[in-house]
Tab-separated table of C-alpha atoms in Angstrom:
chain	number	residue	atom	x	y	z
A	1	GLN	CA	33.752	-13.759	12.735
A	2	LEU	CA	31.832	-10.929	14.206
A	3	ARG	CA	28.192	-11.558	14.942
A	4	LEU	CA	25.453	-9.081	15.975
A	5	GLN	CA	22.163	-10.301	17.167
A	6	GLU	CA	19.352	-8.001	18.103
A	7	SER	CA	17.081	-8.982	20.639
A	8	GLY	CA	13.819	-7.532	22.733
A	9	PRO	CA	10.097	-7.601	23.042
A	10	GLY	CA	8.191	-8.207	19.632
A	11	LEU	CA	5.022	-6.446	20.533
A	12	VAL	CA	5.029	-2.505	22.294
A	13	LYS	CA	1.923	-0.582	23.090
A	14	PRO	CA	1.153	2.763	21.367
A	15	SER	CA	2.973	5.490	23.702
A	16	GLU	CA	5.583	3.147	25.455
A	17	THR	CA	9.040	2.965	25.064
A	18	LEU	CA	10.673	0.457	22.766
A	19	SER	CA	13.692	-1.187	23.919
A	20	LEU	CA	16.196	-3.417	22.032
A	21	ILE	CA	19.602	-4.883	22.740
A	22	CYS	CA	22.300	-6.006	20.318
A	23	THR	CA	24.347	-8.269	21.283
A	24	VAL	CA	28.118	-8.593	19.882
A	25	SER	CA	30.028	-12.061	19.772
A	26	GLY	CA	33.273	-13.067	18.304
A	27	GLY	CA	34.901	-9.821	18.815
A	28	SER	CA	35.123	-6.997	21.709
A	29	ILE	CA	33.089	-4.044	20.994
A	30	SER	CA	35.469	-1.852	22.668
A	31	SER	CA	38.613	-3.332	21.436
A	32	SER	CA	38.769	-1.475	18.280
A	33	SER	CA	37.588	2.063	17.174
A	34	TYR	CA	34.202	0.979	15.718
A	35	PHE	CA	30.622	2.627	15.497
A	36	TRP	CA	27.632	0.991	16.398
A	37	GLY	CA	24.315	1.834	15.157
A	38	TRP	CA	20.617	1.145	14.892
A	39	ILE	CA	18.640	1.248	11.253
A	40	ARG	CA	14.702	0.277	10.725
A	41	GLN	CA	12.630	-0.709	7.833
A	42	PRO	CA	8.931	-0.597	8.199
A	43	PRO	CA	7.035	-3.406	6.301
A	44	GLY	CA	7.365	-3.213	2.640
A	45	LYS	CA	9.669	0.042	2.871
A	46	GLY	CA	12.858	1.521	2.735
A	47	LEU	CA	15.776	1.780	5.385
A	48	GLU	CA	16.233	4.609	8.258
A	49	TRP	CA	18.962	5.306	10.329
A	50	ILE	CA	18.414	5.881	13.838
A	51	GLY	CA	21.719	6.387	15.520
A	52	SER	CA	24.778	5.434	16.203
A	53	ILE	CA	27.188	4.948	19.164
A	54	TYR	CA	31.026	5.110	19.398
A	55	TYR	CA	32.577	2.299	21.654
A	56	SER	CA	33.645	5.273	24.170
A	57	GLY	CA	29.918	6.078	24.466
A	58	SER	CA	29.561	9.254	21.915
A	59	THR	CA	26.304	8.980	20.433
A	60	TYR	CA	24.737	10.301	16.999
A	61	TYR	CA	21.224	10.382	16.227
A	62	SER	CA	19.032	11.023	13.310
A	63	PRO	CA	17.701	14.539	13.577
A	64	SER	CA	14.098	13.146	12.622
A	65	LEU	CA	14.111	10.751	15.495
A	66	LYS	CA	16.789	12.552	18.013
A	67	SER	CA	13.960	13.770	20.700
A	68	ARG	CA	12.935	10.020	21.181
A	69	VAL	CA	16.260	8.018	20.855
A	70	THR	CA	18.669	7.074	23.314
A	71	ILE	CA	21.475	4.833	22.393
A	72	SER	CA	23.695	3.350	25.070
A	73	VAL	CA	26.691	1.024	25.349
A	74	ASP	CA	27.433	-1.766	27.787
A	75	THR	CA	31.025	-2.830	27.271
A	76	SER	CA	31.274	-5.295	30.151
A	77	LYS	CA	28.227	-7.175	28.160
A	78	ASN	CA	29.717	-6.449	24.858
A	79	GLN	CA	26.474	-5.137	24.159
A	80	PHE	CA	24.422	-1.809	22.502
A	81	SER	CA	21.065	-0.877	23.043
A	82	LEU	CA	18.118	1.232	21.523
A	83	GLN	CA	15.094	3.034	23.212
A	84	LEU	CA	12.532	4.566	21.266
A	85	SER	CA	10.168	6.630	23.664
A	86	SER	CA	6.499	7.601	22.822
A	87	VAL	CA	6.124	5.098	20.134
A	88	THR	CA	3.261	5.014	17.382
A	89	ALA	CA	2.159	2.448	15.056
A	90	ALA	CA	4.548	4.274	12.458
A	91	ASP	CA	7.117	2.928	14.316
A	92	THR	CA	6.587	-0.725	13.545
A	93	ALA	CA	9.664	-1.953	11.907
A	94	VAL	CA	12.315	-4.425	11.330
A	95	PHE	CA	15.056	-3.267	13.719
A	96	TYR	CA	18.795	-3.857	12.673
A	97	CYS	CA	21.827	-3.377	14.099
A	98	ALA	CA	25.214	-2.961	12.269
A	99	ARG	CA	28.668	-1.978	12.893
A	100	HIS	CA	30.451	1.081	10.828
A	101	GLY	CA	33.914	2.274	11.278
A	102	PRO	CA	36.453	3.003	12.094
A	103	TYR	CA	35.368	6.538	11.012
A	104	ILE	CA	31.915	7.730	11.284
A	105	VAL	CA	31.435	8.128	7.808
A	106	ALA	CA	32.167	4.253	6.981
A	107	PRO	CA	29.636	2.262	5.766
A	108	PHE	CA	27.538	-0.199	7.883
A	109	ASP	CA	29.503	-3.588	7.083
A	110	ILE	CA	28.305	-6.103	9.478
A	111	TRP	CA	24.412	-6.514	10.227
A	112	GLY	CA	22.374	-8.668	12.592
A	113	GLN	CA	19.469	-10.571	10.971
A	114	GLY	CA	17.098	-8.026	12.539
A	115	THR	CA	13.874	-7.950	14.430
A	116	LEU	CA	10.250	-7.123	14.014
A	117	VAL	CA	8.683	-4.814	16.247
A	118	THR	CA	5.056	-4.174	16.200
A	119	VAL	CA	3.401	-1.161	17.917
A	120	SER	CA	-0.063	-2.040	18.498
A	121	SER	CA	-2.603	-2.325	21.598
B	1	GLN	CA	16.689	15.312	5.791
B	2	SER	CA	14.722	13.540	2.708
B	3	ALA	CA	15.384	9.772	1.318
B	4	LEU	CA	17.515	9.937	-1.511
B	5	THR	CA	15.367	8.885	-4.847
B	6	GLN	CA	15.949	5.588	-6.371
B	7	PRO	CA	13.666	4.209	-9.182
B	8	PRO	CA	11.125	1.997	-7.711
B	9	SER	CA	12.162	-1.012	-10.430
B	10	ALA	CA	14.971	-2.032	-12.776
B	11	SER	CA	14.881	-5.094	-14.583
B	12	GLY	CA	16.899	-6.983	-16.958
B	13	SER	CA	17.458	-10.730	-18.645
B	14	PRO	CA	20.470	-12.983	-17.434
B	15	GLY	CA	23.535	-11.536	-19.057
B	16	GLN	CA	22.552	-8.279	-19.581
B	17	SER	CA	23.390	-5.228	-17.631
B	18	VAL	CA	20.867	-2.720	-15.538
B	19	THR	CA	21.798	0.542	-13.804
B	20	ILE	CA	20.073	1.961	-10.810
B	21	SER	CA	20.235	5.857	-9.836
B	22	CYS	CA	20.511	7.743	-6.615
B	23	THR	CA	19.913	10.997	-6.195
B	24	GLY	CA	20.270	13.089	-3.778
B	25	THR	CA	21.372	16.858	-3.179
B	26	SER	CA	24.689	18.841	-2.586
B	27	SER	CA	24.298	18.175	0.995
B	28	ASP	CA	24.931	14.446	0.823
B	29	VAL	CA	25.451	12.466	-2.249
B	30	GLY	CA	26.632	15.767	-3.971
B	31	GLY	CA	28.708	16.836	-1.039
B	32	TYR	CA	30.890	13.601	-0.343
B	33	ASN	CA	32.315	10.572	-1.731
B	34	TYR	CA	30.944	8.241	0.701
B	35	VAL	CA	28.181	6.650	-1.254
B	36	SER	CA	27.154	2.921	-0.368
B	37	TRP	CA	25.005	0.489	-1.776
B	38	TYR	CA	23.457	-2.350	-0.216
B	39	GLN	CA	21.695	-5.945	-1.568
B	40	GLN	CA	18.781	-7.013	0.165
B	41	HIS	CA	17.511	-10.518	-0.565
B	42	THR	CA	13.611	-11.297	0.793
B	43	GLY	CA	13.731	-11.297	4.013
B	44	LYS	CA	17.032	-11.044	4.834
B	45	ALA	CA	19.579	-8.274	6.171
B	46	PRO	CA	21.072	-6.016	3.705
B	47	LYS	CA	24.234	-6.642	2.572
B	48	LEU	CA	27.100	-3.963	1.569
B	49	ILE	CA	28.248	-4.320	-2.176
B	50	ILE	CA	29.796	-0.704	-2.595
B	51	TYR	CA	31.222	1.784	-0.703
B	52	GLU	CA	32.963	5.127	-1.048
B	53	VAL	CA	31.123	5.350	-4.562
B	54	SER	CA	32.703	2.601	-6.125
B	55	LYS	CA	34.847	0.528	-4.004
B	56	ARG	CA	33.768	-3.228	-3.711
B	57	PRO	CA	34.367	-4.798	-0.254
B	58	SER	CA	36.179	-8.269	-0.167
B	59	GLY	CA	34.042	-11.115	-1.757
B	60	VAL	CA	31.890	-8.891	-3.799
B	61	PRO	CA	31.693	-9.824	-7.561
B	62	ASP	CA	33.444	-7.426	-9.921
B	63	ARG	CA	30.110	-7.225	-12.050
B	64	PHE	CA	29.084	-4.696	-9.059
B	65	SER	CA	30.347	-1.297	-9.586
B	66	GLY	CA	29.567	2.240	-8.621
B	67	SER	CA	29.991	5.614	-9.704
B	68	LYS	CA	28.717	9.384	-9.349
B	69	SER	CA	28.308	12.433	-11.343
B	70	GLY	CA	27.202	15.544	-9.379
B	71	ASN	CA	24.207	14.876	-6.941
B	72	THR	CA	23.474	11.382	-8.619
B	73	ALA	CA	25.021	8.062	-8.086
B	74	SER	CA	24.579	4.842	-10.020
B	75	LEU	CA	24.875	1.323	-9.377
B	76	THR	CA	25.651	-1.110	-12.399
B	77	ILE	CA	25.274	-4.687	-12.579
B	78	SER	CA	26.825	-6.264	-15.449
B	79	GLY	CA	26.431	-9.635	-16.643
B	80	LEU	CA	23.345	-9.912	-14.585
B	81	GLN	CA	22.723	-13.428	-12.829
B	82	ALA	CA	19.610	-14.915	-11.414
B	83	GLU	CA	21.010	-14.317	-7.744
B	84	ASP	CA	21.139	-10.601	-8.025
B	85	GLU	CA	17.443	-10.446	-7.898
B	86	ALA	CA	16.701	-8.183	-4.932
B	87	ASP	CA	16.415	-5.024	-3.686
B	88	TYR	CA	19.220	-2.231	-3.918
B	89	TYR	CA	19.401	0.304	-1.046
B	90	CYS	CA	21.855	3.771	-1.767
B	91	SER	CA	23.068	5.526	1.346
B	92	SER	CA	25.184	8.592	1.632
B	93	TYR	CA	26.731	10.537	4.605
B	94	ALA	CA	24.594	13.518	4.866
B	95	GLY	CA	27.123	15.571	7.101
B	96	SER	CA	26.855	16.435	11.044
B	97	ASN	CA	27.072	12.982	11.534
B	98	ASN	CA	24.143	11.969	9.611
B	99	PHE	CA	23.227	9.312	7.091
B	100	VAL	CA	20.377	9.130	4.665
B	101	PHE	CA	19.236	5.908	2.597
B	102	GLY	CA	17.725	5.514	-0.934
B	103	ILE	CA	13.785	4.592	-1.096
B	104	GLY	CA	15.063	1.234	-2.765
B	105	THR	CA	15.210	-0.244	-6.240
B	106	LYS	CA	13.748	-3.859	-6.813
B	107	VAL	CA	15.604	-5.809	-9.414
B	108	THR	CA	14.083	-8.160	-11.494
B	109	VAL	CA	15.926	-10.885	-13.485
B	110	LEU	CA	13.795	-11.619	-16.286
């Protein structure tokens, strides 16, 4: 059974770069034509798609975050990662990694448990 | 792109039906049959319950159903049960490889 697990610092200082990793287990990240995405949820608020990456490395970003987001994939480690630069308190959120596919319009069918990242000095 | 509009709350007694709306534009909900619904219990990750407007993933009870008319999609929960108390989010493909989520609706079972 495919499982996704987010990991990374729980506290990031303002203006710094937030970095998270999603580790995929129970299957290969590159064995099938799926997309791997990041979604965030500020405390008490709704969900926001951040971006997705295809197993081959093609990336797709939310227009509102595109200038600050980088998503990459490491097939040798079965992981994909998120970097969000120049963070402010407004970036405090639970960050989820999730799978969708095999086409870009497909829904997010498998989610990680989420990890809370707080932006504070 | 703006978040899809959902009512903040909805409620019903056990056994009743509740319907949640999700309003977007012709650039998202109205333009594509790629509307999904997610159920999120407190402190948990979202769970996919409806995709492509009205399809249910394996294991999702058939009392969850979806539909769409114009720029508005709807989720109906029939035969409401205590375990259905959760937050529900709609999502739509918004073109150009983008996705947009709704603001969420809290469903309370009275």
